[in-house]
PDB file of C-alpha atoms and ligand atoms in Angstrom:
ATOM      1  CA  MET A 285      67.043 -47.493 -90.625  1.00 90.00           C
ATOM      2  CA  LYS A 286      65.666 -50.921 -89.567  1.00 95.00           C
ATOM      3  CA  CYS A 287      63.421 -51.193 -86.498  1.00 97.00           C
ATOM      4  CA  LYS A 288      65.358 -52.057 -83.318  1.00 96.00           C
ATOM      5  CA  LYS A 289      62.594 -54.366 -82.106  1.00 96.00           C
ATOM      6  CA  CYS A 290      61.409 -56.408 -85.101  1.00 96.00           C
ATOM      7  CA  ASN A 291      64.493 -55.835 -87.246  1.00 95.00           C
ATOM      8  CA  SER A 292      62.348 -55.838 -90.382  1.00 95.00           C
ATOM      9  CA  GLY A 293      60.100 -52.709 -90.319  1.00 95.00           C
ATOM     10  CA  LYS A 294      61.449 -49.345 -91.413  1.00 96.00           C
ATOM     11  CA  VAL A 295      61.802 -46.438 -88.980  1.00 97.00           C
ATOM     12  CA  GLU A 296      60.022 -43.376 -90.402  1.00 96.00           C
ATOM     13  CA  ASP A 297      62.290 -40.333 -90.811  1.00 94.00           C
ATOM     14  CA  SER A 298      59.248 -38.055 -90.798  1.00 93.00           C
ATOM     15  CA  ALA A 299      58.017 -39.239 -87.347  1.00 95.00           C
ATOM     16  CA  PRO A 300      57.377 -36.277 -84.972  1.00 95.00           C
ATOM     17  CA  ILE A 301      59.473 -38.047 -82.262  1.00 95.00           C
ATOM     18  CA  LYS A 302      62.957 -39.530 -82.075  1.00 92.00           C
ATOM     19  CA  THR A 303      62.387 -43.264 -82.267  1.00 95.00           C
ATOM     20  CA  ASN A 304      64.176 -46.409 -83.360  1.00 95.00           C
ATOM     21  CA  LEU A 305      60.892 -48.312 -83.790  1.00 97.00           C
ATOM     22  CA  CYS A 306      58.878 -48.881 -86.954  1.00 97.00           C
ATOM     23  CA  PRO A 307      55.247 -47.638 -86.829  1.00 97.00           C
ATOM     24  CA  ARG A 308      53.870 -51.106 -85.936  1.00 97.00           C
ATOM     25  CA  CYS A 309      56.299 -51.646 -83.042  1.00 98.00           C
ATOM     26  CA  PHE A 310      55.792 -48.032 -81.874  1.00 98.00           C
ATOM     27  CA  VAL A 311      52.019 -48.623 -81.645  1.00 98.00           C
ATOM     28  CA  GLU A 312      52.572 -51.849 -79.633  1.00 98.00           C
ATOM     29  CA  HIS A 313      55.003 -50.056 -77.318  1.00 98.00           C
ATOM     30  CA  TYR A 314      52.600 -47.099 -76.871  1.00 98.00           C
ATOM     31  CA  ILE A 315      49.686 -49.392 -75.954  1.00 98.00           C
ATOM     32  CA  ALA A 316      51.885 -51.289 -73.469  1.00 98.00           C
ATOM     33  CA  ARG A 317      52.950 -48.029 -71.766  1.00 98.00           C
ATOM     34  CA  VAL A 318      49.370 -46.785 -71.391  1.00 98.00           C
ATOM     35  CA  LYS A 319      48.335 -50.186 -69.961  1.00 98.00           C
ATOM     36  CA  LYS A 320      51.243 -50.017 -67.506  1.00 98.00           C
ATOM     37  CA  THR A 321      50.093 -46.587 -66.271  1.00 98.00           C
ATOM     38  CA  VAL A 322      46.455 -47.745 -65.919  1.00 98.00           C
ATOM     39  CA  GLU A 323      47.583 -50.783 -63.937  1.00 97.00           C
ATOM     40  CA  GLU A 324      50.278 -49.031 -61.848  1.00 96.00           C
ATOM     41  CA  PHE A 325      47.738 -46.505 -60.532  1.00 96.00           C
ATOM     42  CA  LYS A 326      44.790 -48.971 -60.507  1.00 97.00           C
ATOM     43  CA  MET A 327      42.776 -46.520 -62.625  1.00 98.00           C
ATOM     44  CA  PHE A 328      39.903 -48.870 -63.476  1.00 98.00           C
ATOM     45  CA  SER A 329      39.004 -52.515 -63.848  1.00 96.00           C
ATOM     46  CA  GLU A 330      37.668 -54.106 -67.027  1.00 92.00           C
ATOM     47  CA  LYS A 331      34.184 -54.227 -65.466  1.00 92.00           C
ATOM     48  CA  ASN A 332      33.932 -50.463 -64.885  1.00 96.00           C
ATOM     49  CA  ARG A 333      31.929 -48.109 -67.139  1.00 97.00           C
ATOM     50  CA  VAL A 334      34.539 -45.561 -68.188  1.00 98.00           C
ATOM     51  CA  GLY A 335      33.742 -42.106 -69.597  1.00 98.00           C
ATOM     52  CA  VAL A 336      36.409 -40.547 -71.824  1.00 98.00           C
ATOM     53  CA  ALA A 337      36.437 -36.775 -72.366  1.00 98.00           C
ATOM     54  CA  VAL A 338      37.069 -36.160 -76.078  1.00 98.00           C
ATOM     55  CA  SER A 339      37.636 -32.672 -77.454  1.00 97.00           C
ATOM     56  CA  GLY A 340      38.522 -33.634 -81.030  1.00 97.00           C
ATOM     57  CA  GLY A 341      42.237 -32.935 -80.385  1.00 97.00           C
ATOM     58  CA  LYS A 342      45.047 -35.470 -80.827  1.00 98.00           C
ATOM     59  CA  ASP A 343      45.560 -36.278 -77.126  1.00 98.00           C
ATOM     60  CA  SER A 344      41.981 -37.218 -76.302  1.00 98.00           C
ATOM     61  CA  ALA A 345      41.519 -38.948 -79.701  1.00 98.00           C
ATOM     62  CA  ALA A 346      44.606 -41.079 -78.992  1.00 98.00           C
ATOM     63  CA  LEU A 347      43.304 -41.765 -75.463  1.00 98.00           C
ATOM     64  CA  LEU A 348      39.910 -43.095 -76.586  1.00 98.00           C
ATOM     65  CA  HIS A 349      41.483 -45.200 -79.330  1.00 98.00           C
ATOM     66  CA  VAL A 350      44.239 -46.714 -77.170  1.00 98.00           C
ATOM     67  CA  LEU A 351      41.889 -47.518 -74.270  1.00 98.00           C
ATOM     68  CA  LYS A 352      39.484 -49.315 -76.612  1.00 98.00           C
ATOM     69  CA  LYS A 353      42.383 -51.265 -78.132  1.00 98.00           C
ATOM     70  CA  ALA A 354      43.993 -52.126 -74.802  1.00 98.00           C
ATOM     71  CA  TYR A 355      40.729 -53.025 -73.006  1.00 98.00           C
ATOM     72  CA  PRO A 356      38.305 -54.385 -75.633  1.00 96.00           C
ATOM     73  CA  ASN A 357      35.947 -55.775 -72.976  1.00 96.00           C
ATOM     74  CA  THR A 358      35.487 -52.511 -71.067  1.00 97.00           C
ATOM     75  CA  LYS A 359      32.479 -50.273 -71.762  1.00 98.00           C
ATOM     76  CA  PHE A 360      33.783 -46.850 -72.831  1.00 98.00           C
ATOM     77  CA  ILE A 361      31.536 -43.834 -73.377  1.00 98.00           C
ATOM     78  CA  ALA A 362      32.811 -40.716 -75.149  1.00 98.00           C
ATOM     79  CA  LEU A 363      31.829 -37.338 -73.646  1.00 98.00           C
ATOM     80  CA  HIS A 364      32.123 -34.229 -75.814  1.00 98.00           C
ATOM     81  CA  ILE A 365      31.263 -30.573 -75.144  1.00 98.00           C
ATOM     82  CA  ASN A 366      30.350 -28.347 -78.088  1.00 97.00           C
ATOM     83  CA  LEU A 367      31.596 -24.931 -76.955  1.00 96.00           C
ATOM     84  CA  GLY A 368      29.817 -22.864 -79.623  1.00 94.00           C
ATOM     85  CA  ILE A 369      33.017 -21.414 -81.102  1.00 95.00           C
ATOM     86  CA  PRO A 370      32.149 -20.586 -84.767  1.00 94.00           C
ATOM     87  CA  GLU A 371      33.569 -23.126 -87.268  1.00 94.00           C
ATOM     88  CA  TYR A 372      35.980 -24.603 -84.724  1.00 96.00           C
ATOM     89  CA  SER A 373      33.380 -26.343 -82.523  1.00 97.00           C
ATOM     90  CA  GLU A 374      31.531 -27.882 -85.508  1.00 97.00           C
ATOM     91  CA  HIS A 375      34.859 -29.128 -86.870  1.00 98.00           C
ATOM     92  CA  CYS A 376      35.770 -30.680 -83.485  1.00 98.00           C
ATOM     93  CA  GLN A 377      32.387 -32.381 -83.158  1.00 98.00           C
ATOM     94  CA  GLU A 378      32.666 -33.844 -86.678  1.00 98.00           C
ATOM     95  CA  LYS A 379      36.050 -35.365 -85.802  1.00 98.00           C
ATOM     96  CA  VAL A 380      34.718 -36.797 -82.539  1.00 98.00           C
ATOM     97  CA  GLU A 381      31.727 -38.316 -84.372  1.00 98.00           C
ATOM     98  CA  ALA A 382      34.041 -39.824 -87.001  1.00 98.00           C
ATOM     99  CA  LEU A 383      36.232 -41.340 -84.266  1.00 98.00           C
ATOM    100  CA  THR A 384      33.375 -42.774 -82.194  1.00 98.00           C
ATOM    101  CA  ASP A 385      31.756 -44.220 -85.365  1.00 98.00           C
ATOM    102  CA  LEU A 386      35.054 -45.830 -86.283  1.00 97.00           C
ATOM    103  CA  LEU A 387      35.413 -47.392 -82.831  1.00 98.00           C
ATOM    104  CA  GLY A 388      31.706 -48.195 -82.338  1.00 98.00           C
ATOM    105  CA  ILE A 389      31.634 -46.183 -79.092  1.00 98.00           C
ATOM    106  CA  GLU A 390      28.554 -44.424 -77.701  1.00 98.00           C
ATOM    107  CA  LEU A 391      28.886 -40.611 -77.727  1.00 98.00           C
ATOM    108  CA  PHE A 392      27.264 -38.059 -75.370  1.00 98.00           C
ATOM    109  CA  VAL A 393      27.400 -34.463 -76.624  1.00 98.00           C
ATOM    110  CA  TYR A 394      26.671 -31.450 -74.429  1.00 98.00           C
ATOM    111  CA  ASP A 395      25.864 -28.427 -76.584  1.00 97.00           C
ATOM    112  CA  LEU A 396      26.599 -25.324 -74.517  1.00 95.00           C
ATOM    113  CA  GLU A 397      24.355 -23.090 -76.585  1.00 94.00           C
ATOM    114  CA  LYS A 398      21.374 -25.460 -76.716  1.00 95.00           C
ATOM    115  CA  GLU A 399      21.554 -26.614 -73.107  1.00 94.00           C
ATOM    116  CA  LEU A 400      22.795 -23.551 -71.252  1.00 93.00           C
ATOM    117  CA  GLY A 401      22.002 -20.757 -73.715  1.00 93.00           C
ATOM    118  CA  ILE A 402      25.576 -19.471 -73.801  1.00 94.00           C
ATOM    119  CA  LYS A 403      28.669 -19.785 -75.979  1.00 93.00           C
ATOM    120  CA  ILE A 404      32.318 -19.525 -74.965  1.00 95.00           C
ATOM    121  CA  THR A 405      32.577 -16.477 -77.251  1.00 94.00           C
ATOM    122  CA  ASP A 406      30.099 -14.640 -74.939  1.00 94.00           C
ATOM    123  CA  PHE A 407      32.965 -14.282 -72.442  1.00 94.00           C
ATOM    124  CA  GLU A 408      34.754 -11.939 -74.861  1.00 93.00           C
ATOM    125  CA  LYS A 409      32.476  -9.217 -73.426  1.00 91.00           C
ATOM    126  CA  THR A 410      33.511  -9.930 -69.820  1.00 92.00           C
ATOM    127  CA  LEU A 411      36.565  -9.419 -67.620  1.00 90.00           C
ATOM    128  CA  PHE A 412      37.724 -12.817 -68.933  1.00 89.00           C
ATOM    129  CA  LYS A 413      38.209 -11.469 -72.474  1.00 90.00           C
ATOM    130  CA  LYS A 414      41.961 -12.054 -72.261  1.00 87.00           C
ATOM    131  CA  LYS A 415      41.582 -15.306 -70.332  1.00 89.00           C
ATOM    132  CA  ILE A 416      39.032 -17.234 -72.390  1.00 93.00           C
ATOM    133  CA  CYS A 417      40.955 -20.510 -71.872  1.00 92.00           C
ATOM    134  CA  SER A 418      40.765 -20.110 -68.117  1.00 91.00           C
ATOM    135  CA  VAL A 419      36.970 -19.683 -68.099  1.00 94.00           C
ATOM    136  CA  CYS A 420      36.607 -22.403 -70.750  1.00 96.00           C
ATOM    137  CA  GLY A 421      38.613 -24.807 -68.555  1.00 94.00           C
ATOM    138  CA  THR A 422      36.405 -24.110 -65.513  1.00 95.00           C
ATOM    139  CA  ILE A 423      33.225 -24.688 -67.545  1.00 97.00           C
ATOM    140  CA  LYS A 424      34.519 -27.878 -69.185  1.00 97.00           C
ATOM    141  CA  ARG A 425      35.686 -29.402 -65.889  1.00 96.00           C
ATOM    142  CA  ARG A 426      32.311 -28.797 -64.304  1.00 97.00           C
ATOM    143  CA  LEU A 427      30.206 -29.976 -67.257  1.00 97.00           C
ATOM    144  CA  LEU A 428      32.262 -33.147 -67.608  1.00 98.00           C
ATOM    145  CA  GLU A 429      31.539 -33.974 -63.955  1.00 97.00           C
ATOM    146  CA  GLU A 430      27.803 -33.554 -64.668  1.00 96.00           C
ATOM    147  CA  MET A 431      27.984 -35.518 -67.919  1.00 98.00           C
ATOM    148  CA  ALA A 432      29.803 -38.367 -66.172  1.00 98.00           C
ATOM    149  CA  VAL A 433      26.946 -38.623 -63.637  1.00 97.00           C
ATOM    150  CA  LYS A 434      24.299 -38.554 -66.405  1.00 97.00           C
ATOM    151  CA  ALA A 435      26.180 -41.164 -68.441  1.00 97.00           C
ATOM    152  CA  LYS A 436      26.413 -43.296 -65.256  1.00 97.00           C
ATOM    153  CA  VAL A 437      30.167 -43.793 -65.577  1.00 98.00           C
ATOM    154  CA  GLU A 438      32.212 -44.677 -62.510  1.00 97.00           C
ATOM    155  CA  VAL A 439      35.470 -43.366 -63.961  1.00 98.00           C
ATOM    156  CA  LEU A 440      36.223 -40.279 -66.059  1.00 98.00           C
ATOM    157  CA  ALA A 441      39.423 -40.327 -68.159  1.00 98.00           C
ATOM    158  CA  THR A 442      41.017 -37.168 -69.578  1.00 98.00           C
ATOM    159  CA  GLY A 443      43.808 -36.811 -72.137  1.00 98.00           C
ATOM    160  CA  HIS A 444      46.307 -34.720 -70.127  1.00 97.00           C
ATOM    161  CA  ASN A 445      49.749 -35.480 -71.568  1.00 97.00           C
ATOM    162  CA  LEU A 446      53.193 -35.427 -69.927  1.00 97.00           C
ATOM    163  CA  GLU A 447      53.947 -31.805 -70.852  1.00 95.00           C
ATOM    164  CA  ASP A 448      50.492 -30.567 -69.720  1.00 93.00           C
ATOM    165  CA  VAL A 449      50.864 -32.166 -66.295  1.00 94.00           C
ATOM    166  CA  LEU A 450      54.529 -31.202 -65.835  1.00 95.00           C
ATOM    167  CA  SER A 451      54.174 -27.542 -66.795  1.00 93.00           C
ATOM    168  CA  VAL A 452      51.198 -26.980 -64.488  1.00 92.00           C
ATOM    169  CA  MET A 453      52.856 -28.906 -61.629  1.00 93.00           C
ATOM    170  CA  PHE A 454      56.085 -26.938 -62.083  1.00 93.00           C
ATOM    171  CA  ASN A 455      54.215 -23.631 -62.011  1.00 92.00           C
ATOM    172  CA  ASN A 456      52.229 -24.631 -58.920  1.00 93.00           C
ATOM    173  CA  PHE A 457      55.477 -25.772 -57.276  1.00 93.00           C
ATOM    174  CA  LEU A 458      57.179 -22.409 -57.969  1.00 92.00           C
ATOM    175  CA  HIS A 459      54.200 -20.501 -56.543  1.00 93.00           C
ATOM    176  CA  GLY A 460      53.703 -22.855 -53.578  1.00 93.00           C
ATOM    177  CA  ARG A 461      50.146 -23.677 -54.682  1.00 92.00           C
ATOM    178  CA  TRP A 462      50.228 -27.060 -52.975  1.00 91.00           C
ATOM    179  CA  ASP A 463      46.508 -27.815 -53.083  1.00 89.00           C
ATOM    180  CA  GLN A 464      46.541 -27.298 -56.863  1.00 89.00           C
ATOM    181  CA  LEU A 465      49.663 -29.426 -57.240  1.00 92.00           C
ATOM    182  CA  VAL A 466      47.904 -32.271 -55.412  1.00 91.00           C
ATOM    183  CA  ARG A 467      44.920 -31.959 -57.799  1.00 88.00           C
ATOM    184  CA  LEU A 468      47.189 -33.049 -60.699  1.00 90.00           C
ATOM    185  CA  LYS A 469      47.613 -36.575 -59.300  1.00 93.00           C
ATOM    186  CA  PRO A 470      46.970 -39.405 -61.798  1.00 96.00           C
ATOM    187  CA  VAL A 471      43.875 -40.540 -59.879  1.00 96.00           C
ATOM    188  CA  LEU A 472      41.482 -38.175 -58.078  1.00 94.00           C
ATOM    189  CA  PRO A 473      38.744 -39.600 -55.862  1.00 93.00           C
ATOM    190  CA  PRO A 474      35.127 -38.612 -56.606  1.00 94.00           C
ATOM    191  CA  LEU A 475      33.935 -35.389 -54.919  1.00 90.00           C
ATOM    192  CA  THR A 476      30.722 -37.127 -53.808  1.00 92.00           C
ATOM    193  CA  GLU A 477      29.530 -40.743 -53.816  1.00 92.00           C
ATOM    194  CA  GLU A 478      27.567 -40.466 -57.060  1.00 92.00           C
ATOM    195  CA  MET A 479      30.363 -38.722 -58.970  1.00 96.00           C
ATOM    196  CA  ALA A 480      33.182 -40.322 -60.998  1.00 97.00           C
ATOM    197  CA  LEU A 481      36.787 -41.071 -60.131  1.00 98.00           C
ATOM    198  CA  LYS A 482      39.030 -38.959 -62.387  1.00 97.00           C
ATOM    199  CA  ILE A 483      42.068 -40.459 -64.120  1.00 98.00           C
ATOM    200  CA  LYS A 484      44.903 -39.333 -66.448  1.00 98.00           C
ATOM    201  CA  PRO A 485      46.102 -42.442 -68.325  1.00 98.00           C
ATOM    202  CA  LEU A 486      48.417 -40.439 -70.661  1.00 98.00           C
ATOM    203  CA  LEU A 487      50.382 -38.572 -67.995  1.00 96.00           C
ATOM    204  CA  ARG A 488      53.587 -40.459 -68.890  1.00 97.00           C
ATOM    205  CA  ILE A 489      53.134 -39.965 -72.659  1.00 97.00           C
ATOM    206  CA  SER A 490      54.407 -36.877 -74.485  1.00 96.00           C
ATOM    207  CA  GLU A 491      52.201 -34.859 -76.830  1.00 96.00           C
ATOM    208  CA  ASN A 492      54.303 -35.822 -79.864  1.00 96.00           C
ATOM    209  CA  GLU A 493      53.961 -39.503 -78.997  1.00 98.00           C
ATOM    210  CA  ASN A 494      50.168 -38.990 -78.970  1.00 98.00           C
ATOM    211  CA  LEU A 495      50.436 -37.249 -82.335  1.00 98.00           C
ATOM    212  CA  TYR A 496      52.534 -40.081 -83.805  1.00 98.00           C
ATOM    213  CA  TYR A 497      50.107 -42.695 -82.459  1.00 98.00           C
ATOM    214  CA  CYS A 498      47.221 -40.830 -84.183  1.00 98.00           C
ATOM    215  CA  LEU A 499      49.185 -40.684 -87.444  1.00 98.00           C
ATOM    216  CA  CYS A 500      50.205 -44.372 -87.312  1.00 98.00           C
ATOM    217  CA  GLU A 501      46.642 -45.493 -86.546  1.00 98.00           C
ATOM    218  CA  LYS A 502      45.001 -42.996 -88.960  1.00 98.00           C
ATOM    219  CA  ILE A 503      42.850 -41.620 -86.147  1.00 98.00           C
ATOM    220  CA  PRO A 504      40.621 -38.644 -87.046  1.00 98.00           C
ATOM    221  CA  PHE A 505      41.518 -35.549 -85.011  1.00 98.00           C
ATOM    222  CA  ARG A 506      41.041 -31.821 -85.514  1.00 97.00           C
ATOM    223  CA  GLU A 507      43.198 -29.881 -87.954  1.00 94.00           C
ATOM    224  CA  LYS A 508      41.847 -26.441 -87.009  1.00 94.00           C
ATOM    225  CA  SER A 509      43.149 -24.451 -84.047  1.00 93.00           C
ATOM    226  CA  CYS A 510      40.887 -22.776 -81.541  1.00 94.00           C
ATOM    227  CA  PRO A 511      40.915 -18.987 -82.178  1.00 92.00           C
ATOM    228  CA  PHE A 512      41.516 -18.423 -78.432  1.00 91.00           C
ATOM    229  CA  SER A 513      44.362 -20.906 -78.183  1.00 87.00           C
ATOM    230  CA  ILE A 514      47.356 -19.791 -76.128  1.00 79.00           C
ATOM    231  CA  VAL A 515      50.193 -21.921 -74.775  1.00 72.00           C
ATOM    232  CA  LEU A 516      49.424 -22.232 -71.083  1.00 69.00           C
ATOM    233  CA  GLU A 517      52.335 -22.059 -68.646  1.00 78.00           C
ATOM    234  CA  GLN A 518      54.608 -21.141 -71.559  1.00 84.00           C
ATOM    235  CA  LYS A 519      57.665 -20.176 -69.466  1.00 87.00           C
ATOM    236  CA  SER A 520      57.498 -23.418 -67.469  1.00 88.00           C
ATOM    237  CA  ARG A 521      57.241 -25.403 -70.705  1.00 92.00           C
ATOM    238  CA  GLU A 522      60.289 -23.645 -72.146  1.00 92.00           C
ATOM    239  CA  ILE A 523      62.386 -24.269 -69.026  1.00 94.00           C
ATOM    240  CA  ILE A 524      61.451 -27.963 -68.981  1.00 95.00           C
ATOM    241  CA  GLU A 525      62.110 -28.367 -72.739  1.00 94.00           C
ATOM    242  CA  THR A 526      65.518 -26.659 -72.418  1.00 96.00           C
ATOM    243  CA  ILE A 527      66.683 -29.044 -69.676  1.00 96.00           C
ATOM    244  CA  ALA A 528      65.189 -32.043 -71.529  1.00 95.00           C
ATOM    245  CA  LYS A 529      67.453 -31.240 -74.498  1.00 94.00           C
ATOM    246  CA  TYR A 530      70.455 -32.041 -72.290  1.00 95.00           C
ATOM    247  CA  ASN A 531      68.846 -34.956 -70.467  1.00 94.00           C
ATOM    248  CA  PRO A 532      66.205 -36.887 -72.442  1.00 88.00           C
ATOM    249  CA  ASN A 533      64.915 -38.555 -69.253  1.00 94.00           C
ATOM    250  CA  PHE A 534      64.491 -35.269 -67.380  1.00 96.00           C
ATOM    251  CA  LYS A 535      60.702 -35.070 -67.902  1.00 96.00           C
ATOM    252  CA  TYR A 536      60.182 -38.542 -66.404  1.00 96.00           C
ATOM    253  CA  TYR A 537      62.429 -37.778 -63.395  1.00 96.00           C
ATOM    254  CA  LEU A 538      60.595 -34.525 -62.794  1.00 96.00           C
ATOM    255  CA  LEU A 539      57.184 -36.194 -63.049  1.00 96.00           C
ATOM    256  CA  ASN A 540      58.228 -38.905 -60.575  1.00 95.00           C
ATOM    257  CA  ARG A 541      59.490 -36.314 -58.054  1.00 95.00           C
ATOM    258  CA  PHE A 542      56.270 -34.283 -58.388  1.00 93.00           C
ATOM    259  CA  LEU A 543      54.173 -37.417 -57.857  1.00 94.00           C
ATOM    260  CA  GLU A 544      56.158 -38.114 -54.662  1.00 94.00           C
ATOM    261  CA  ILE A 545      55.591 -34.537 -53.481  1.00 93.00           C
ATOM    262  CA  ALA A 546      51.871 -34.808 -54.277  1.00 92.00           C
ATOM    263  CA  ARG A 547      51.634 -38.053 -52.230  1.00 91.00           C
ATOM    264  CA  ILE A 548      53.366 -36.426 -49.236  1.00 91.00           C
ATOM    265  CA  LEU A 549      51.215 -33.281 -49.401  1.00 90.00           C
ATOM    266  CA  GLU A 550      47.928 -35.051 -50.055  1.00 86.00           C
ATOM    267  CA  SER A 551      46.722 -35.489 -46.473  1.00 81.00           C
ATOM    268  CA  LYS A 552      47.557 -31.873 -45.533  1.00 83.00           C
ATOM    269  CA  HIS A 553      45.891 -30.329 -48.556  1.00 78.00           C
ATOM    270  CA  LYS A 554      42.484 -32.002 -48.732  1.00 79.00           C
ATOM    271  CA  PRO A 555      39.952 -29.419 -49.973  1.00 78.00           C
ATOM    272  CA  ILE A 556      37.279 -28.466 -47.423  1.00 84.00           C
ATOM    273  CA  LEU A 557      34.089 -28.703 -49.450  1.00 88.00           C
ATOM    274  CA  THR A 558      30.726 -27.130 -48.852  1.00 92.00           C
ATOM    275  CA  LYS A 559      27.811 -26.849 -51.280  1.00 94.00           C
ATOM    276  CA  CYS A 560      27.501 -23.973 -53.726  1.00 96.00           C
ATOM    277  CA  GLU A 561      24.548 -21.839 -52.582  1.00 96.00           C
ATOM    278  CA  ASN A 562      23.344 -21.475 -56.176  1.00 94.00           C
ATOM    279  CA  CYS A 563      23.669 -24.918 -57.693  1.00 94.00           C
ATOM    280  CA  GLY A 564      24.408 -27.270 -54.792  1.00 94.00           C
ATOM    281  CA  PHE A 565      27.585 -28.575 -56.432  1.00 95.00           C
ATOM    282  CA  PRO A 566      30.552 -29.333 -54.092  1.00 93.00           C
ATOM    283  CA  SER A 567      32.646 -26.182 -53.775  1.00 93.00           C
ATOM    284  CA  THR A 568      35.318 -24.624 -51.574  1.00 90.00           C
ATOM    285  CA  ASN A 569      33.437 -21.305 -51.736  1.00 92.00           C
ATOM    286  CA  LYS A 570      29.870 -20.155 -51.036  1.00 94.00           C
ATOM    287  CA  ILE A 571      29.325 -19.703 -54.788  1.00 95.00           C
ATOM    288  CA  CYS A 572      31.238 -22.114 -57.027  1.00 96.00           C
ATOM    289  CA  ALA A 573      33.595 -20.903 -59.777  1.00 95.00           C
ATOM    290  CA  PHE A 574      31.234 -22.221 -62.473  1.00 96.00           C
ATOM    291  CA  CYS A 575      28.226 -20.233 -61.204  1.00 95.00           C
ATOM    292  CA  LYS A 576      30.329 -17.084 -60.801  1.00 94.00           C
ATOM    293  CA  ARG A 577      31.454 -17.261 -64.416  1.00 95.00           C
ATOM    294  CA  ILE A 578      28.072 -18.207 -65.892  1.00 94.00           C
ATOM    295  CA  SER A 579      26.423 -15.304 -64.037  1.00 93.00           C
ATOM    296  CA  LEU A 580      28.643 -12.920 -66.025  1.00 93.00           C
ATOM    297  CA  VAL A 581      26.944 -13.861 -69.289  1.00 92.00           C
ATOM    298  CA  LYS A 582      23.536 -15.043 -68.196  1.00 81.00           C
ATOM    299  CA  SER A 583      20.987 -14.267 -65.547  1.00 59.00           C
ATOM    300  CA  ARG A 584      19.548 -17.683 -64.830  1.00 47.00           C
ATOM    301  CA  ASN A 585      17.335 -19.833 -62.746  1.00 46.00           C
ATOM    302  CA  TRP A 586      19.877 -21.668 -60.611  1.00 43.00           C
ATOM    303  CA  ASP A 587      17.526 -24.576 -60.001  1.00 44.00           C
ATOM    304  CA  GLU A 588      18.049 -25.585 -63.656  1.00 45.00           C
ATOM    305  CA  ILE A 589      21.560 -26.900 -63.012  1.00 40.00           C
TER     306      ILE A 589
HETATM  307 FE1  LIG B  77      38.748 -23.559 -74.689  1.00 70.54          FE
HETATM  308 FE2  LIG B  77      41.119 -22.321 -74.810  1.00 70.54          FE
HETATM  309 FE3  LIG B  77      40.903 -24.861 -75.583  1.00 70.54          FE
HETATM  310 FE4  LIG B  77      39.816 -22.888 -77.056  1.00 70.54          FE
HETATM  311  S1  LIG B  77      42.015 -23.232 -76.644  1.00 70.54           S
HETATM  312  S2  LIG B  77      38.856 -24.829 -76.523  1.00 70.54           S
HETATM  313  S3  LIG B  77      39.118 -21.490 -75.438  1.00 70.54           S
HETATM  314  S4  LIG B  77      40.591 -24.072 -73.496  1.00 70.54           S
HETATM  315 ZN1  LIG B  78      27.407 -23.276 -58.261  1.00 70.54          ZN
END
């Protein structure tokens, strides 16, 4: 089939998405959509220093690549956390290094084992043994905030895709967890003056579009799966996918409604922050979630944080 846009390129039958565009026109269209999201939500200006969280996976690899292509004059810094998961973490770091070398982007790596003396696998001996992803998420969120401050970036971009955002929003909506629904907004203000604004430039892009962009642009990304990997919010994902089969625009409608709800709820659900008594980081509790989890695997001097 000929490309609908240029009428000369060939549409790839093997593409992981339904498309009537050839690879070159798909890439142009993808870049334009990401730019539209960045501009619609005023995520950053070309003069900002922007940190990009890169895990080695397809979403964050596509994010770093597309931002660099769309905004060649902006200073991007890649931030990667080595989680100390045997074989998997080394593989991820190699892919991130290959990508940042390719793009000529500075890379900051935080090695959990070297810097904090723990590995994600240590949590297998704790009450989190069946919820490693949950504890891993808490640790990554916190360390990225710290890395953003050290790297002196004003903005921190993450590769959350359309399905990630929708499934978590849907679940929070069903359970009435309004404060958590608000936290999924495309732009989150910094917790303190010196911290970074957090943005999700891929929230309107599906995971298979990110995959196809990586394949079209020959972007290095990990081929191995994390041994702890589980599909988060699986039921919500299945419900959304089932409806989307009947209405291809359903995901975009749902996202737009959730964004409206988040805007309405925002003023009522502002977190009341104090400082964690152990580490001084902004927290809604006396001891922050990060410190609580780390204390399960390490007795530590809290002043180190
Ligand atoms: Fe962490 Fe879970 Fe992702 Fe593995 S799959 S890196 S444990 S969040
Ligand atoms: Zn703390």
